[in-house]
mmCIF file of N, CA and C in Angstrom:
data_model
loop_
_atom_site.group_PDB
_atom_site.id
_atom_site.type_symbol
_atom_site.label_atom_id
_atom_site.label_comp_id
_atom_site.label_asym_id
_atom_site.label_seq_id
_atom_site.Cartn_x
_atom_site.Cartn_y
_atom_site.Cartn_z
ATOM 1 N N UNK A 6 0.844 -1.164 0.000
ATOM 2 C CA UNK A 6 0.000 0.000 0.000
ATOM 3 C C UNK A 6 0.895 1.235 0.000
ATOM 4 N N UNK A 7 0.513 2.216 -0.797
ATOM 5 C CA UNK A 7 1.312 3.429 -0.919
ATOM 6 C C UNK A 7 1.055 4.375 0.260
ATOM 7 N N UNK A 8 1.969 5.302 0.418
ATOM 8 C CA UNK A 8 1.818 6.307 1.475
ATOM 9 C C UNK A 8 0.583 7.163 1.246
ATOM 10 N N UNK A 9 0.282 7.431 -0.046
ATOM 11 C CA UNK A 9 -0.914 8.224 -0.360
ATOM 12 C C UNK A 9 -2.164 7.537 0.175
ATOM 13 N N UNK A 10 -2.230 6.235 0.001
ATOM 14 C CA UNK A 10 -3.416 5.498 0.440
ATOM 15 C C UNK A 10 -3.488 5.437 1.961
ATOM 16 N N UNK A 11 -2.334 5.316 2.622
ATOM 17 C CA UNK A 11 -2.317 5.321 4.085
ATOM 18 C C UNK A 11 -2.798 6.669 4.621
ATOM 19 N N UNK A 12 -2.348 7.749 3.981
ATOM 20 C CA UNK A 12 -2.768 9.085 4.402
ATOM 21 C C UNK A 12 -4.263 9.278 4.163
ATOM 22 N N UNK A 13 -4.755 8.785 3.025
ATOM 23 C CA UNK A 13 -6.180 8.914 2.719
ATOM 24 C C UNK A 13 -7.021 8.113 3.714
ATOM 25 N N UNK A 14 -6.562 6.936 4.103
ATOM 26 C CA UNK A 14 -7.277 6.120 5.086
ATOM 27 C C UNK A 14 -7.316 6.844 6.431
ATOM 28 N N UNK A 15 -6.207 7.463 6.823
ATOM 29 C CA UNK A 15 -6.168 8.211 8.083
ATOM 30 C C UNK A 15 -7.124 9.399 8.034
ATOM 31 N N UNK A 16 -7.180 10.084 6.891
ATOM 32 C CA UNK A 16 -8.102 11.217 6.748
ATOM 33 C C UNK A 16 -9.552 10.745 6.828
ATOM 34 N N UNK A 17 -9.837 9.598 6.237
ATOM 35 C CA UNK A 17 -11.199 9.066 6.272
ATOM 36 C C UNK A 17 -11.592 8.706 7.702
ATOM 37 N N UNK A 18 -10.671 8.149 8.459
ATOM 38 C CA UNK A 18 -10.967 7.813 9.862
ATOM 39 C C UNK A 18 -11.182 9.084 10.701
ATOM 40 N N UNK A 19 -10.382 10.112 10.446
ATOM 41 C CA UNK A 19 -10.582 11.392 11.140
ATOM 42 C C UNK A 19 -11.944 11.986 10.795
ATOM 43 N N UNK A 20 -12.294 11.915 9.520
ATOM 44 C CA UNK A 20 -13.597 12.435 9.089
ATOM 45 C C UNK A 20 -14.731 11.637 9.728
ATOM 46 N N UNK A 21 -14.539 10.329 9.873
ATOM 47 C CA UNK A 21 -15.551 9.488 10.518
ATOM 48 C C UNK A 21 -15.761 9.925 11.965
ATOM 49 N N UNK A 22 -14.670 10.221 12.655
ATOM 50 C CA UNK A 22 -14.793 10.699 14.037
ATOM 51 C C UNK A 22 -15.555 12.018 14.101
ATOM 52 N N UNK A 23 -15.273 12.894 13.143
ATOM 53 C CA UNK A 23 -15.934 14.211 13.110
ATOM 54 C C UNK A 23 -17.433 14.072 12.871
ATOM 55 N N UNK A 24 -17.814 13.282 11.859
ATOM 56 C CA UNK A 24 -19.246 13.162 11.565
ATOM 57 C C UNK A 24 -19.974 12.368 12.644
ATOM 58 N N UNK A 25 -19.275 11.452 13.296
ATOM 59 C CA UNK A 25 -19.895 10.710 14.406
ATOM 60 C C UNK A 25 -20.197 11.669 15.561
ATOM 61 N N UNK A 26 -19.286 12.597 15.805
ATOM 62 C CA UNK A 26 -19.500 13.579 16.866
ATOM 63 C C UNK A 26 -20.697 14.484 16.544
ATOM 64 N N UNK A 27 -21.017 14.604 15.282
ATOM 65 C CA UNK A 27 -22.169 15.413 14.851
ATOM 66 C C UNK A 27 -23.450 14.589 14.781
ATOM 67 N N UNK A 28 -23.355 13.311 15.172
ATOM 68 C CA UNK A 28 -24.546 12.474 15.242
ATOM 69 C C UNK A 28 -24.900 11.748 13.956
ATOM 70 N N UNK A 29 -23.963 11.638 13.037
ATOM 71 C CA UNK A 29 -24.233 10.972 11.757
ATOM 72 C C UNK A 29 -23.515 9.629 11.722
ATOM 73 N N UNK A 30 -24.097 8.661 12.395
ATOM 74 C CA UNK A 30 -23.479 7.348 12.539
ATOM 75 C C UNK A 30 -23.347 6.611 11.212
ATOM 76 N N UNK A 31 -24.348 6.679 10.349
ATOM 77 C CA UNK A 31 -24.287 5.962 9.066
ATOM 78 C C UNK A 31 -23.150 6.492 8.198
ATOM 79 N N UNK A 32 -23.004 7.796 8.149
ATOM 80 C CA UNK A 32 -21.917 8.400 7.378
ATOM 81 C C UNK A 32 -20.562 8.000 7.951
ATOM 82 N N UNK A 33 -20.454 7.947 9.273
ATOM 83 C CA UNK A 33 -19.210 7.539 9.923
ATOM 84 C C UNK A 33 -18.875 6.091 9.571
ATOM 85 N N UNK A 34 -19.867 5.228 9.556
ATOM 86 C CA UNK A 34 -19.635 3.835 9.200
ATOM 87 C C UNK A 34 -19.196 3.700 7.745
ATOM 88 N N UNK A 35 -19.780 4.520 6.860
ATOM 89 C CA UNK A 35 -19.399 4.496 5.451
ATOM 90 C C UNK A 35 -17.939 4.913 5.285
ATOM 91 N N UNK A 36 -17.544 5.965 5.994
ATOM 92 C CA UNK A 36 -16.159 6.439 5.918
ATOM 93 C C UNK A 36 -15.179 5.417 6.496
ATOM 94 N N UNK A 37 -15.559 4.761 7.575
ATOM 95 C CA UNK A 37 -14.694 3.728 8.154
ATOM 96 C C UNK A 37 -14.567 2.519 7.226
ATOM 97 N N UNK A 38 -15.643 2.166 6.550
ATOM 98 C CA UNK A 38 -15.585 1.059 5.592
ATOM 99 C C UNK A 38 -14.657 1.417 4.433
ATOM 100 N N UNK A 39 -14.699 2.660 3.994
ATOM 101 C CA UNK A 39 -13.805 3.135 2.933
ATOM 102 C C UNK A 39 -12.352 3.053 3.403
ATOM 103 N N UNK A 40 -12.088 3.490 4.615
ATOM 104 C CA UNK A 40 -10.731 3.427 5.174
ATOM 105 C C UNK A 40 -10.266 1.981 5.287
ATOM 106 N N UNK A 41 -11.157 1.080 5.676
ATOM 107 C CA UNK A 41 -10.813 -0.339 5.761
ATOM 108 C C UNK A 41 -10.442 -0.906 4.386
ATOM 109 N N UNK A 42 -11.196 -0.503 3.346
ATOM 110 C CA UNK A 42 -10.877 -0.966 1.990
ATOM 111 C C UNK A 42 -9.511 -0.449 1.556
ATOM 112 N N UNK A 43 -9.208 0.801 1.894
ATOM 113 C CA UNK A 43 -7.891 1.346 1.556
ATOM 114 C C UNK A 43 -6.787 0.581 2.278
ATOM 115 N N UNK A 44 -6.998 0.287 3.557
ATOM 116 C CA UNK A 44 -6.002 -0.438 4.346
ATOM 117 C C UNK A 44 -5.813 -1.873 3.871
ATOM 118 N N UNK A 45 -6.884 -2.488 3.387
ATOM 119 C CA UNK A 45 -6.799 -3.893 2.988
ATOM 120 C C UNK A 45 -6.063 -4.079 1.665
ATOM 121 N N UNK A 46 -5.944 -3.023 0.889
ATOM 122 C CA UNK A 46 -5.260 -3.125 -0.393
ATOM 123 C C UNK A 46 -6.160 -3.536 -1.538
ATOM 124 N N UNK A 47 -7.462 -3.628 -1.309
ATOM 125 C CA UNK A 47 -8.376 -4.004 -2.392
ATOM 126 C C UNK A 47 -8.630 -2.844 -3.346
ATOM 127 N N UNK A 48 -8.298 -1.630 -2.928
ATOM 128 C CA UNK A 48 -8.428 -0.460 -3.782
ATOM 129 C C UNK A 48 -7.060 -0.198 -4.389
ATOM 130 N N UNK A 49 -7.009 -0.153 -5.709
ATOM 131 C CA UNK A 49 -5.730 0.056 -6.391
ATOM 132 C C UNK A 49 -5.425 1.546 -6.463
ATOM 133 N N UNK A 50 -4.170 1.894 -6.248
ATOM 134 C CA UNK A 50 -3.722 3.275 -6.375
ATOM 135 C C UNK A 50 -3.341 3.520 -7.827
ATOM 136 N N UNK A 51 -4.184 4.225 -8.531
ATOM 137 C CA UNK A 51 -3.972 4.485 -9.957
ATOM 138 C C UNK A 51 -3.518 5.922 -10.223
ATOM 139 N N UNK A 52 -3.106 6.630 -9.193
ATOM 140 C CA UNK A 52 -2.735 8.030 -9.330
ATOM 141 C C UNK A 52 -1.625 8.218 -10.355
ATOM 142 N N UNK A 53 -0.556 7.430 -10.263
ATOM 143 C CA UNK A 53 0.559 7.566 -11.194
ATOM 144 C C UNK A 53 0.146 7.211 -12.619
ATOM 145 N N UNK A 54 -0.677 6.187 -12.771
ATOM 146 C CA UNK A 54 -1.141 5.793 -14.102
ATOM 147 C C UNK A 54 -1.969 6.889 -14.753
ATOM 148 N N UNK A 55 -2.874 7.471 -13.996
ATOM 149 C CA UNK A 55 -3.731 8.538 -14.518
ATOM 150 C C UNK A 55 -2.902 9.765 -14.854
ATOM 151 N N UNK A 56 -1.961 10.100 -13.996
ATOM 152 C CA UNK A 56 -1.093 11.249 -14.246
ATOM 153 C C UNK A 56 -0.284 11.047 -15.529
ATOM 154 N N UNK A 57 0.263 9.858 -15.707
ATOM 155 C CA UNK A 57 1.027 9.548 -16.911
ATOM 156 C C UNK A 57 0.155 9.645 -18.152
ATOM 157 N N UNK A 58 -1.061 9.129 -18.077
ATOM 158 C CA UNK A 58 -1.978 9.161 -19.207
ATOM 159 C C UNK A 58 -2.357 10.590 -19.565
ATOM 160 N N UNK A 59 -2.641 11.403 -18.561
ATOM 161 C CA UNK A 59 -2.977 12.805 -18.824
ATOM 162 C C UNK A 59 -1.804 13.553 -19.444
ATOM 163 N N UNK A 60 -0.619 13.316 -18.942
ATOM 164 C CA UNK A 60 0.574 13.964 -19.490
ATOM 165 C C UNK A 60 0.767 13.565 -20.953
ATOM 166 N N UNK A 61 0.610 12.286 -21.243
ATOM 167 C CA UNK A 61 0.737 11.807 -22.608
ATOM 168 C C UNK A 61 -0.303 12.470 -23.511
ATOM 169 N N UNK A 62 -1.552 12.524 -23.045
ATOM 170 C CA UNK A 62 -2.627 13.114 -23.844
ATOM 171 C C UNK A 62 -2.420 14.599 -24.094
ATOM 172 N N UNK A 63 -1.941 15.299 -23.096
ATOM 173 C CA UNK A 63 -1.720 16.734 -23.255
ATOM 174 C C UNK A 63 -0.540 17.006 -24.200
ATOM 175 N N UNK A 64 0.499 16.188 -24.130
ATOM 176 C CA UNK A 64 1.627 16.359 -25.050
ATOM 177 C C UNK A 64 1.192 16.059 -26.493
ATOM 178 N N UNK A 65 0.335 15.081 -26.642
ATOM 179 C CA UNK A 65 -0.110 14.658 -27.980
ATOM 180 C C UNK A 65 -0.963 15.722 -28.638
ATOM 181 N N UNK A 66 -1.703 16.510 -27.876
ATOM 182 C CA UNK A 66 -2.606 17.529 -28.437
ATOM 183 C C UNK A 66 -1.903 18.820 -28.821
ATOM 184 N N UNK A 67 -0.627 18.919 -28.611
ATOM 185 C CA UNK A 67 0.088 20.164 -28.943
ATOM 186 C C UNK A 67 0.405 20.256 -30.391
#
């Protein structure tokens, strides 16, 4: 798992704590499930692939 995904999972858990404090338990559970998926590695980090593709496409259109 990449550092980006670890940071995103931590942000999702922080957000879950925030919305839980506001009384939105379902939203908190959704955010925690998302963080769990990030931690488990079932979500692929495609950031570099997308960035490369966009760069290629933008160079090609010049």
